[in-house]
């Protein structure tokens, strides 16, 4: 976006007036999710997940296998504590339905962070690069929330008739830390948990530019003069942004910080796991966010949000006017989270994980007060049904869902739609269609 007066790009915004338009509708609500017959791995909690992809974003296929990486923790831990011990494991599959766990990707060691948070993975010339968030500090006695963007580079892939192995050694390096000027440092943060995480490799098909997107916060040097807060100091701690770094040489381990692609100052604190899908020359910038990270006065929901522009640094406008793309039904508002979108022929597929369900009106804070067995019972901890999404310009519409954890490649046919027409829905929360095709209700 260019400010015509001085030729400088001003960062596009997710404004409070966009967010005030957030409302569940038939176009955005995914069906109620029920526990799957089989989990991805019953010994693990599995949440944020991403494909091993090539430089141009194509999903890597290695001797017939596709690979995903997930944040994982032992399944006997209370689900709420999983972020404190998160470890990246890889899974592989020939059919995109049945997944085999290959173990922790950094089996030798990961020298940075006390745990690993989300990232992305690149397969380039036979080498695996796993980008991740080094959360906390290695060896710390008390858990800290420092976040640095790191890479483990140099992995190799071997395949056998029924297995795939990712082997090290990985060369670990801290790639990016916030600079305090365009990206807030932890010491500048003034409220909710700050963010500098979730690196996402992206090569721009139009320009060839090599980029790393990430979730961040924008520093607010002069709150008194800043009209993005609409004069209300309670909005001040909500300053989420989508950051970007570039690699001028294309080297996947050399990055320079650049201005954010989008910011949600005064609107929302966490624009999580940002990523871009280019469709028909349009750049769709997606991220996940929570209901509790919207600034006071806004009624958001846990959802996948999206913006669209005609170039990577274009004038992003919110999809569906508010930015809301896919959300959970009102009756199961926390059933899925951490969405990732990828193209499949004429449509988009949206993967996420099965989060808390059967809450019957409880908030996530209430869940933490439940007896441990009840917290476990109500947590999915495996991949959710993949959502099929229609996209047309600035509009999107949920079409249908595939099975839990079914991640088809673009060359693979999708099963027939459950219902060609989703029909009308009384209250817009998406339940009606689902309940007609499923038994039981949460
Ligand atoms: C989203 C998220 C990510 C982070 C991870 C930590 O689900 O908050 O931003 O990397 O969870 O578990």
Short mmCIF file of C-alpha atoms and ligand atoms in Angstrom, two decimals:
data_model
loop_
_atom_site.label_atom_id
_atom_site.label_comp_id
_atom_site.label_asym_id
_atom_site.label_seq_id
_atom_site.Cartn_x
_atom_site.Cartn_y
_atom_site.Cartn_z
CA UNK A 1 0.00 0.00 0.00
CA UNK A 2 1.48 3.38 -0.91
CA UNK A 3 0.86 6.64 0.79
CA UNK A 4 0.67 8.97 -2.20
CA UNK A 5 1.89 12.02 -0.31
CA UNK A 6 5.32 10.68 0.56
CA UNK A 7 5.60 7.52 -1.55
CA UNK A 8 5.96 5.38 1.60
CA UNK A 9 4.03 2.18 2.01
CA UNK A 10 1.68 2.30 4.96
CA UNK A 11 0.97 -1.05 6.55
CA UNK A 12 -2.52 -2.34 5.74
CA UNK A 13 -4.72 -2.78 8.79
CA UNK A 14 -7.24 -5.12 10.30
CA UNK A 15 -9.34 -2.37 11.86
CA UNK A 16 -11.85 -2.36 14.66
CA UNK A 17 -14.60 -1.56 12.17
CA UNK A 18 -13.68 -4.65 10.11
CA UNK A 19 -13.73 -6.78 13.26
CA UNK A 20 -17.10 -5.37 14.35
CA UNK A 21 -18.59 -7.15 11.32
CA UNK A 22 -17.48 -10.61 12.53
CA UNK A 23 -20.52 -12.85 12.67
CA UNK A 24 -20.99 -16.58 12.25
CA UNK A 25 -22.82 -17.44 9.05
CA UNK A 26 -23.52 -20.43 6.87
CA UNK A 27 -20.51 -19.41 4.75
CA UNK A 28 -18.03 -19.56 7.62
CA UNK A 29 -19.20 -22.18 10.11
CA UNK A 30 -17.72 -25.66 9.80
CA UNK A 31 -19.73 -28.69 10.94
CA UNK A 32 -19.65 -30.01 14.51
CA UNK A 33 -16.67 -32.33 15.01
CA UNK A 34 -16.99 -35.71 16.71
CA UNK A 35 -14.08 -37.81 17.96
CA UNK A 36 -12.53 -39.91 15.20
CA UNK A 37 -12.51 -43.72 15.26
CA UNK A 38 -8.75 -43.58 15.26
CA UNK A 39 -6.43 -40.80 16.38
CA UNK A 40 -3.29 -39.83 14.51
CA UNK A 41 -1.28 -41.19 17.43
CA UNK A 42 -3.08 -42.21 20.65
CA UNK A 43 0.12 -41.75 22.69
CA UNK A 44 0.43 -38.10 21.72
CA UNK A 45 -1.41 -34.83 21.88
CA UNK A 46 -1.03 -33.47 18.35
CA UNK A 47 -1.83 -29.87 17.48
CA UNK A 48 -0.27 -27.29 15.09
CA UNK A 49 0.66 -29.13 11.89
CA UNK A 50 2.34 -28.23 8.57
CA UNK A 51 3.46 -29.98 5.40
CA UNK A 52 6.98 -30.50 4.15
CA UNK A 53 6.88 -28.36 1.01
CA UNK A 54 9.14 -27.36 -1.83
CA UNK A 55 10.34 -23.82 -2.46
CA UNK A 56 7.35 -22.99 -4.64
CA UNK A 57 4.92 -24.25 -2.00
CA UNK A 58 4.20 -27.60 -3.68
CA UNK A 59 3.69 -30.35 -1.13
CA UNK A 60 6.81 -32.53 -1.26
CA UNK A 61 6.22 -36.10 -2.38
CA UNK A 62 9.14 -38.38 -1.66
CA UNK A 63 8.90 -41.89 -3.07
CA UNK A 64 5.14 -41.72 -2.72
CA UNK A 65 5.13 -40.29 0.81
CA UNK A 66 3.93 -36.91 1.99
CA UNK A 67 5.21 -35.64 5.32
CA UNK A 68 3.74 -33.41 7.99
CA UNK A 69 5.32 -31.94 11.10
CA UNK A 70 3.27 -31.36 14.25
CA UNK A 71 3.66 -29.92 17.70
CA UNK A 72 3.26 -32.87 20.03
CA UNK A 73 3.34 -33.79 23.72
CA UNK A 74 2.77 -37.06 25.59
CA UNK A 75 -0.97 -37.80 25.73
CA UNK A 76 -0.93 -38.40 29.48
CA UNK A 77 -0.11 -34.74 30.14
CA UNK A 78 -2.93 -32.35 30.88
CA UNK A 79 -3.75 -30.76 27.50
CA UNK A 80 -3.35 -27.23 28.88
CA UNK A 81 0.29 -27.92 29.76
CA UNK A 82 1.26 -29.22 26.33
CA UNK A 83 2.69 -25.86 25.16
CA UNK A 84 5.28 -26.09 27.96
CA UNK A 85 6.87 -29.23 26.58
CA UNK A 86 6.00 -29.02 22.87
CA UNK A 87 8.23 -31.11 20.61
CA UNK A 88 8.11 -31.26 16.81
CA UNK A 89 7.49 -34.77 15.50
CA UNK A 90 7.05 -35.82 11.89
CA UNK A 91 4.43 -38.12 10.40
CA UNK A 92 4.33 -39.66 6.95
CA UNK A 93 1.63 -41.15 4.80
CA UNK A 94 1.12 -42.63 1.34
CA UNK A 95 -2.60 -41.98 1.14
CA UNK A 96 -3.01 -38.77 3.18
CA UNK A 97 -5.32 -40.59 5.60
CA UNK A 98 -3.19 -42.99 7.61
CA UNK A 99 -0.25 -41.35 9.32
CA UNK A 100 2.79 -43.02 10.80
CA UNK A 101 4.84 -41.18 13.42
CA UNK A 102 8.57 -41.05 12.61
CA UNK A 103 9.49 -39.59 16.03
CA UNK A 104 10.93 -36.24 17.08
CA UNK A 105 12.46 -34.51 14.08
CA UNK A 106 15.38 -33.24 16.15
CA UNK A 107 16.17 -36.60 17.66
CA UNK A 108 19.77 -35.60 18.48
CA UNK A 109 19.13 -32.30 20.12
CA UNK A 110 17.68 -28.84 19.61
CA UNK A 111 19.99 -26.38 21.30
CA UNK A 112 17.64 -23.39 21.38
CA UNK A 113 14.49 -22.89 23.42
CA UNK A 114 13.13 -24.94 26.30
CA UNK A 115 10.50 -26.19 23.84
CA UNK A 116 9.60 -25.79 20.18
CA UNK A 117 6.57 -23.99 18.86
CA UNK A 118 5.10 -23.81 15.38
CA UNK A 119 6.88 -23.33 12.13
CA UNK A 120 7.13 -24.61 8.58
CA UNK A 121 9.33 -26.98 6.62
CA UNK A 122 11.16 -26.70 3.32
CA UNK A 123 12.50 -29.53 1.16
CA UNK A 124 15.07 -28.01 -1.16
CA UNK A 125 17.52 -30.00 -3.27
CA UNK A 126 17.18 -33.04 -1.01
CA UNK A 127 17.75 -31.01 2.17
CA UNK A 128 15.18 -30.54 4.94
CA UNK A 129 14.93 -27.14 6.67
CA UNK A 130 12.63 -27.07 9.68
CA UNK A 131 11.76 -23.51 10.73
CA UNK A 132 10.44 -23.29 14.28
CA UNK A 133 9.93 -21.02 17.23
CA UNK A 134 12.52 -21.48 19.96
CA UNK A 135 10.28 -20.73 22.95
CA UNK A 136 11.93 -20.00 26.29
CA UNK A 137 15.61 -20.55 26.92
CA UNK A 138 17.42 -23.85 26.97
CA UNK A 139 17.96 -25.15 30.50
CA UNK A 140 15.77 -22.51 32.20
CA UNK A 141 14.46 -23.43 35.67
CA UNK A 142 11.32 -21.41 35.32
CA UNK A 143 9.40 -21.41 32.08
CA UNK A 144 9.85 -18.18 30.13
CA UNK A 145 8.05 -16.93 27.03
CA UNK A 146 10.94 -15.53 25.03
CA UNK A 147 10.42 -16.35 21.37
CA UNK A 148 13.04 -16.47 18.66
CA UNK A 149 12.77 -17.75 15.12
CA UNK A 150 15.11 -20.64 14.46
CA UNK A 151 15.94 -23.22 11.83
CA UNK A 152 17.26 -26.74 11.91
CA UNK A 153 18.90 -27.13 8.49
CA UNK A 154 20.54 -30.11 6.82
CA UNK A 155 18.13 -32.97 7.42
CA UNK A 156 17.93 -35.78 4.90
CA UNK A 157 15.10 -38.13 3.98
CA UNK A 158 15.42 -41.86 3.50
CA UNK A 159 12.62 -44.15 2.42
CA UNK A 160 12.01 -47.87 2.63
CA UNK A 161 9.11 -49.99 1.41
CA UNK A 162 6.99 -49.04 4.39
CA UNK A 163 8.81 -46.30 6.18
CA UNK A 164 10.28 -42.87 5.83
CA UNK A 165 13.03 -41.49 8.06
CA UNK A 166 14.21 -37.94 8.49
CA UNK A 167 17.78 -38.01 9.72
CA UNK A 168 20.06 -35.31 11.11
CA UNK A 169 22.40 -33.91 11.98
CA UNK A 170 20.57 -30.60 11.86
CA UNK A 171 22.49 -27.40 12.01
CA UNK A 172 20.50 -25.10 14.35
CA UNK A 173 20.61 -21.36 14.10
CA UNK A 174 18.62 -18.42 15.48
CA UNK A 175 17.46 -16.59 12.37
CA UNK A 176 15.44 -13.66 13.67
CA UNK A 177 14.76 -11.74 16.85
CA UNK A 178 12.52 -8.70 17.23
CA UNK A 179 14.30 -5.39 16.58
CA UNK A 180 12.18 -3.23 18.92
CA UNK A 181 11.29 -0.78 16.13
CA UNK A 182 9.12 -2.59 13.62
CA UNK A 183 8.67 -5.68 15.81
CA UNK A 184 8.07 -5.45 19.53
CA UNK A 185 10.49 -7.05 21.97
CA UNK A 186 9.24 -8.94 24.99
CA UNK A 187 10.49 -6.11 27.25
CA UNK A 188 8.25 -3.62 25.40
CA UNK A 189 5.09 -5.69 25.69
CA UNK A 190 2.51 -4.27 28.05
CA UNK A 191 -0.08 -6.93 28.61
CA UNK A 192 -1.09 -10.25 27.16
CA UNK A 193 1.52 -12.77 26.06
CA UNK A 194 3.60 -11.14 23.35
CA UNK A 195 4.39 -12.88 20.08
CA UNK A 196 7.36 -13.34 17.78
CA UNK A 197 6.84 -16.79 16.36
CA UNK A 198 5.46 -19.23 13.78
CA UNK A 199 7.86 -18.76 10.81
CA UNK A 200 6.35 -19.65 7.44
CA UNK A 201 8.51 -20.04 4.32
CA UNK A 202 7.02 -18.47 1.20
CA UNK A 203 8.43 -17.82 -2.24
CA UNK A 204 6.51 -15.20 -4.18
CA UNK A 205 5.55 -16.72 -7.56
CA UNK A 206 5.32 -13.28 -9.21
CA UNK A 207 8.66 -11.85 -8.08
CA UNK A 208 10.66 -14.89 -6.97
CA UNK A 209 11.30 -13.13 -3.64
CA UNK A 210 12.11 -15.53 -0.80
CA UNK A 211 10.20 -14.65 2.36
CA UNK A 212 9.59 -15.83 5.88
CA UNK A 213 6.28 -14.74 7.36
CA UNK A 214 5.74 -14.78 11.11
CA UNK A 215 3.43 -13.69 13.90
CA UNK A 216 4.52 -10.55 15.76
CA UNK A 217 3.47 -7.39 17.58
CA UNK A 218 3.88 -3.78 16.54
CA UNK A 219 5.56 -1.41 19.03
CA UNK A 220 3.48 1.63 19.98
CA UNK A 221 5.92 4.47 20.65
CA UNK A 222 3.33 7.17 21.23
CA UNK A 223 0.05 5.76 22.53
CA UNK A 224 -1.40 9.19 23.41
CA UNK A 225 -1.18 10.31 19.79
CA UNK A 226 -2.14 6.99 18.23
CA UNK A 227 -5.70 7.06 16.90
CA UNK A 228 -5.77 3.31 16.24
CA UNK A 229 -6.81 2.92 19.89
CA UNK A 230 -9.75 5.27 19.46
CA UNK A 231 -8.68 7.01 22.67
CA UNK A 232 -9.28 3.93 24.82
CA UNK A 233 -6.13 2.85 26.70
CA UNK A 234 -7.61 -0.62 27.27
CA UNK A 235 -6.98 -1.33 23.58
CA UNK A 236 -3.28 -0.64 23.94
CA UNK A 237 -2.07 -4.15 24.59
CA UNK A 238 -3.73 -5.44 21.40
CA UNK A 239 -1.10 -4.90 18.73
CA UNK A 240 -0.79 -8.09 16.68
CA UNK A 241 0.83 -8.08 13.26
CA UNK A 242 1.93 -10.34 10.44
CA UNK A 243 5.65 -9.85 10.01
CA UNK A 244 7.89 -10.70 7.09
CA UNK A 245 11.61 -11.17 6.55
CA UNK A 246 13.29 -11.48 3.17
CA UNK A 247 16.28 -13.39 1.94
CA UNK A 248 17.80 -11.22 -0.83
CA UNK A 249 20.03 -14.07 -2.03
CA UNK A 250 17.35 -16.75 -1.69
CA UNK A 251 19.49 -18.57 0.93
CA UNK A 252 16.93 -20.20 3.23
CA UNK A 253 19.04 -19.41 6.32
CA UNK A 254 19.77 -15.67 5.71
CA UNK A 255 16.99 -13.26 6.59
CA UNK A 256 16.46 -9.52 6.98
CA UNK A 257 13.44 -8.05 8.74
CA UNK A 258 11.03 -6.04 6.63
CA UNK A 259 7.89 -4.02 7.44
CA UNK A 260 4.81 -6.06 8.43
CA UNK A 261 2.37 -7.22 5.76
CA UNK A 262 -0.62 -6.44 7.97
CA UNK A 263 -1.25 -5.14 11.46
CA UNK A 264 -4.17 -5.43 13.84
CA UNK A 265 -3.24 -2.63 16.24
CA UNK A 266 -6.18 -1.76 18.51
CA UNK A 267 -8.01 -4.85 17.21
CA UNK A 268 -6.28 -8.12 18.14
CA UNK A 269 -3.16 -9.32 19.88
CA UNK A 270 -2.44 -12.64 18.14
CA UNK A 271 -2.39 -13.11 14.35
CA UNK A 272 -1.17 -16.71 14.59
CA UNK A 273 0.53 -18.95 12.06
CA UNK A 274 0.25 -16.48 9.13
CA UNK A 275 0.63 -17.94 5.64
CA UNK A 276 -0.14 -16.96 2.06
CA UNK A 277 -1.94 -18.87 -0.69
CA UNK A 278 -1.82 -17.42 -4.20
CA UNK A 279 -4.96 -18.15 -6.18
CA UNK A 280 -5.71 -16.72 -9.59
CA UNK A 281 -3.13 -13.94 -9.09
CA UNK A 282 -4.62 -12.94 -5.74
CA UNK A 283 -2.66 -13.19 -2.50
CA UNK A 284 -4.69 -14.63 0.35
CA UNK A 285 -3.08 -13.99 3.71
CA UNK A 286 -4.50 -16.31 6.36
CA UNK A 287 -3.96 -16.53 10.12
CA UNK A 288 -5.71 -17.93 13.19
CA UNK A 289 -6.94 -15.96 16.15
CA UNK A 290 -8.81 -16.48 19.42
CA UNK A 291 -11.94 -14.87 20.80
CA UNK A 292 -10.03 -13.75 23.93
CA UNK A 293 -7.33 -11.89 21.98
CA UNK A 294 -9.71 -9.30 20.50
CA UNK A 295 -9.55 -5.87 22.12
CA UNK A 296 -12.37 -4.77 24.44
CA UNK A 297 -15.53 -3.82 22.58
CA UNK A 298 -15.04 -6.45 19.87
CA UNK A 299 -16.82 -9.80 19.73
CA UNK A 300 -14.54 -12.10 17.81
CA UNK A 301 -14.49 -15.88 17.66
CA UNK A 302 -11.79 -18.56 17.48
CA UNK A 303 -11.37 -18.71 13.72
CA UNK A 304 -9.33 -18.69 10.56
CA UNK A 305 -9.16 -15.12 9.31
CA UNK A 306 -8.09 -13.95 5.86
CA UNK A 307 -7.15 -10.89 3.83
CA UNK A 308 -6.66 -10.54 0.09
CA UNK A 309 -4.47 -8.29 -2.05
CA UNK A 310 -3.10 -8.29 -5.59
CA UNK A 311 0.51 -8.64 -4.46
CA UNK A 312 2.39 -9.76 -1.35
CA UNK A 313 2.73 -6.18 -0.09
CA UNK A 314 -0.56 -5.08 -1.58
CA UNK A 315 -3.53 -3.27 -0.09
CA UNK A 316 -4.99 -6.15 1.87
CA UNK A 317 -8.73 -6.06 2.39
CA UNK A 318 -10.54 -8.45 4.71
CA UNK A 319 -12.16 -11.48 3.16
CA UNK A 320 -15.95 -11.46 3.67
CA UNK A 321 -15.62 -7.84 4.91
CA UNK A 322 -14.66 -8.81 8.47
CA UNK A 323 -11.81 -11.23 7.74
CA UNK A 324 -13.74 -14.24 9.08
CA UNK A 325 -13.15 -17.32 6.89
CA UNK A 326 -13.76 -20.53 8.88
CA UNK A 327 -15.01 -20.86 12.42
CA UNK A 328 -16.59 -23.38 14.78
CA UNK A 329 -20.31 -23.65 15.46
CA UNK A 330 -21.67 -21.54 18.34
CA UNK A 331 -22.48 -24.79 20.16
CA UNK A 332 -18.84 -25.97 19.96
CA UNK A 333 -16.81 -22.74 19.76
CA UNK A 334 -13.42 -24.26 20.62
CA UNK A 335 -13.66 -27.55 18.73
CA UNK A 336 -10.86 -26.77 16.25
CA UNK A 337 -7.96 -24.32 16.00
CA UNK A 338 -4.75 -23.47 14.18
CA UNK A 339 -5.91 -23.62 10.60
CA UNK A 340 -3.64 -24.00 7.58
CA UNK A 341 -4.92 -23.49 4.04
CA UNK A 342 -3.59 -25.10 0.86
CA UNK A 343 -4.85 -25.17 -2.71
CA UNK A 344 -6.55 -28.21 -4.18
CA UNK A 345 -7.50 -27.69 -7.83
CA UNK A 346 -10.45 -25.27 -7.91
CA UNK A 347 -10.87 -25.04 -4.16
CA UNK A 348 -8.92 -24.61 -0.95
CA UNK A 349 -8.46 -27.20 1.78
CA UNK A 350 -8.17 -26.17 5.40
CA UNK A 351 -6.46 -28.37 7.94
CA UNK A 352 -6.65 -27.79 11.72
CA UNK A 353 -6.52 -29.77 14.94
CA UNK A 354 -9.33 -31.14 17.07
CA UNK A 355 -9.23 -28.99 20.17
CA UNK A 356 -11.72 -28.86 23.10
CA UNK A 357 -15.18 -30.31 22.53
CA UNK A 358 -18.28 -31.28 24.51
CA UNK A 359 -17.82 -28.19 26.66
CA UNK A 360 -21.54 -27.48 26.93
CA UNK A 361 -21.03 -23.77 27.40
CA UNK A 362 -17.83 -23.91 29.48
CA UNK A 363 -15.11 -21.42 28.66
CA UNK A 364 -11.49 -22.47 28.25
CA UNK A 365 -10.78 -20.98 31.69
CA UNK A 366 -13.52 -23.22 33.13
CA UNK A 367 -11.92 -26.27 31.50
CA UNK A 368 -8.74 -25.74 33.50
CA UNK A 369 -10.83 -26.12 36.69
CA UNK A 370 -12.26 -29.51 35.67
CA UNK A 371 -10.88 -32.76 37.14
CA UNK A 372 -7.87 -33.97 35.08
CA UNK A 373 -9.76 -36.89 33.53
CA UNK A 374 -12.47 -34.51 32.32
CA UNK A 375 -9.90 -32.15 30.80
CA UNK A 376 -8.42 -35.12 28.95
CA UNK A 377 -11.76 -36.44 27.79
CA UNK A 378 -12.74 -33.13 26.24
CA UNK A 379 -9.52 -32.54 24.32
CA UNK A 380 -9.15 -33.89 20.77
CA UNK A 381 -5.36 -33.73 20.35
CA UNK A 382 -5.43 -35.07 16.80
CA UNK A 383 -6.09 -33.60 13.36
CA UNK A 384 -9.61 -32.31 12.73
CA UNK A 385 -11.73 -32.99 9.64
CA UNK A 386 -10.25 -31.07 6.71
CA UNK A 387 -12.56 -28.28 5.54
CA UNK A 388 -13.28 -27.72 1.85
CA UNK A 389 -13.52 -24.03 1.04
CA UNK A 390 -14.76 -22.23 -2.06
CA UNK A 391 -13.06 -18.98 -2.82
CA UNK A 392 -14.10 -16.27 -5.21
CA UNK A 393 -12.44 -12.85 -5.04
CA UNK A 394 -13.07 -11.47 -1.57
CA UNK A 395 -15.68 -14.11 -0.70
CA UNK A 396 -15.23 -17.56 0.76
CA UNK A 397 -17.68 -20.31 1.66
CA UNK A 398 -17.35 -23.56 3.58
CA UNK A 399 -18.44 -26.37 1.26
CA UNK A 400 -18.02 -29.57 3.17
CA UNK A 401 -15.52 -31.55 5.23
CA UNK A 402 -13.29 -34.55 4.66
CA UNK A 403 -12.40 -37.07 7.36
CA UNK A 404 -10.20 -36.25 10.36
CA UNK A 405 -6.63 -35.74 9.19
CA UNK A 406 -7.36 -36.49 5.52
CA UNK A 407 -4.86 -34.32 3.65
CA UNK A 408 -5.13 -35.03 -0.08
CA UNK A 409 -2.60 -33.87 -2.64
CA UNK A 410 -3.93 -31.77 -5.54
CA UNK A 411 -3.53 -34.78 -7.89
CA UNK A 412 -5.85 -36.87 -5.68
CA UNK A 413 -9.61 -36.87 -6.19
CA UNK A 414 -11.79 -35.71 -3.33
CA UNK A 415 -14.78 -37.79 -2.22
CA UNK A 416 -18.19 -36.55 -3.44
CA UNK A 417 -19.64 -33.65 -1.46
CA UNK A 418 -21.79 -34.70 1.48
CA UNK A 419 -24.46 -32.32 0.28
CA UNK A 420 -24.20 -30.33 -2.90
CA UNK A 421 -26.26 -27.60 -1.34
CA UNK A 422 -25.73 -26.77 2.31
CA UNK A 423 -29.33 -25.58 2.45
CA UNK A 424 -30.60 -22.79 4.59
CA UNK A 425 -29.70 -22.58 8.21
CA UNK A 426 -32.00 -21.11 10.79
CA UNK A 427 -29.55 -19.51 13.15
CA UNK A 428 -26.38 -19.37 11.07
CA UNK A 429 -24.41 -21.52 13.47
CA UNK A 430 -24.05 -24.36 11.00
CA UNK A 431 -25.58 -27.02 13.24
CA UNK A 432 -28.65 -27.74 11.22
CA UNK A 433 -26.93 -29.29 8.24
CA UNK A 434 -24.60 -31.25 10.42
CA UNK A 435 -27.19 -32.65 12.72
CA UNK A 436 -29.16 -33.87 9.75
CA UNK A 437 -26.18 -35.94 8.64
CA UNK A 438 -24.80 -37.01 12.02
CA UNK A 439 -26.19 -38.53 15.10
CA UNK A 440 -25.92 -37.11 18.60
CA UNK A 441 -25.22 -33.58 19.69
CA UNK A 442 -22.67 -31.83 21.84
C1 LIG B 1 -1.27 -21.75 17.88
C2 LIG B 1 -0.07 -21.48 18.76
C3 LIG B 1 1.12 -21.06 17.94
C4 LIG B 1 2.26 -21.51 18.77
C5 LIG B 1 1.74 -22.79 19.37
C6 LIG B 1 2.30 -23.14 20.72
O1 LIG B 1 -1.96 -22.92 18.17
O2 LIG B 1 -0.38 -20.49 19.72
O3 LIG B 1 1.12 -19.69 17.66
O4 LIG B 1 3.40 -21.68 18.00
O5 LIG B 1 0.34 -22.63 19.47
O6 LIG B 1 1.81 -24.36 21.17
#
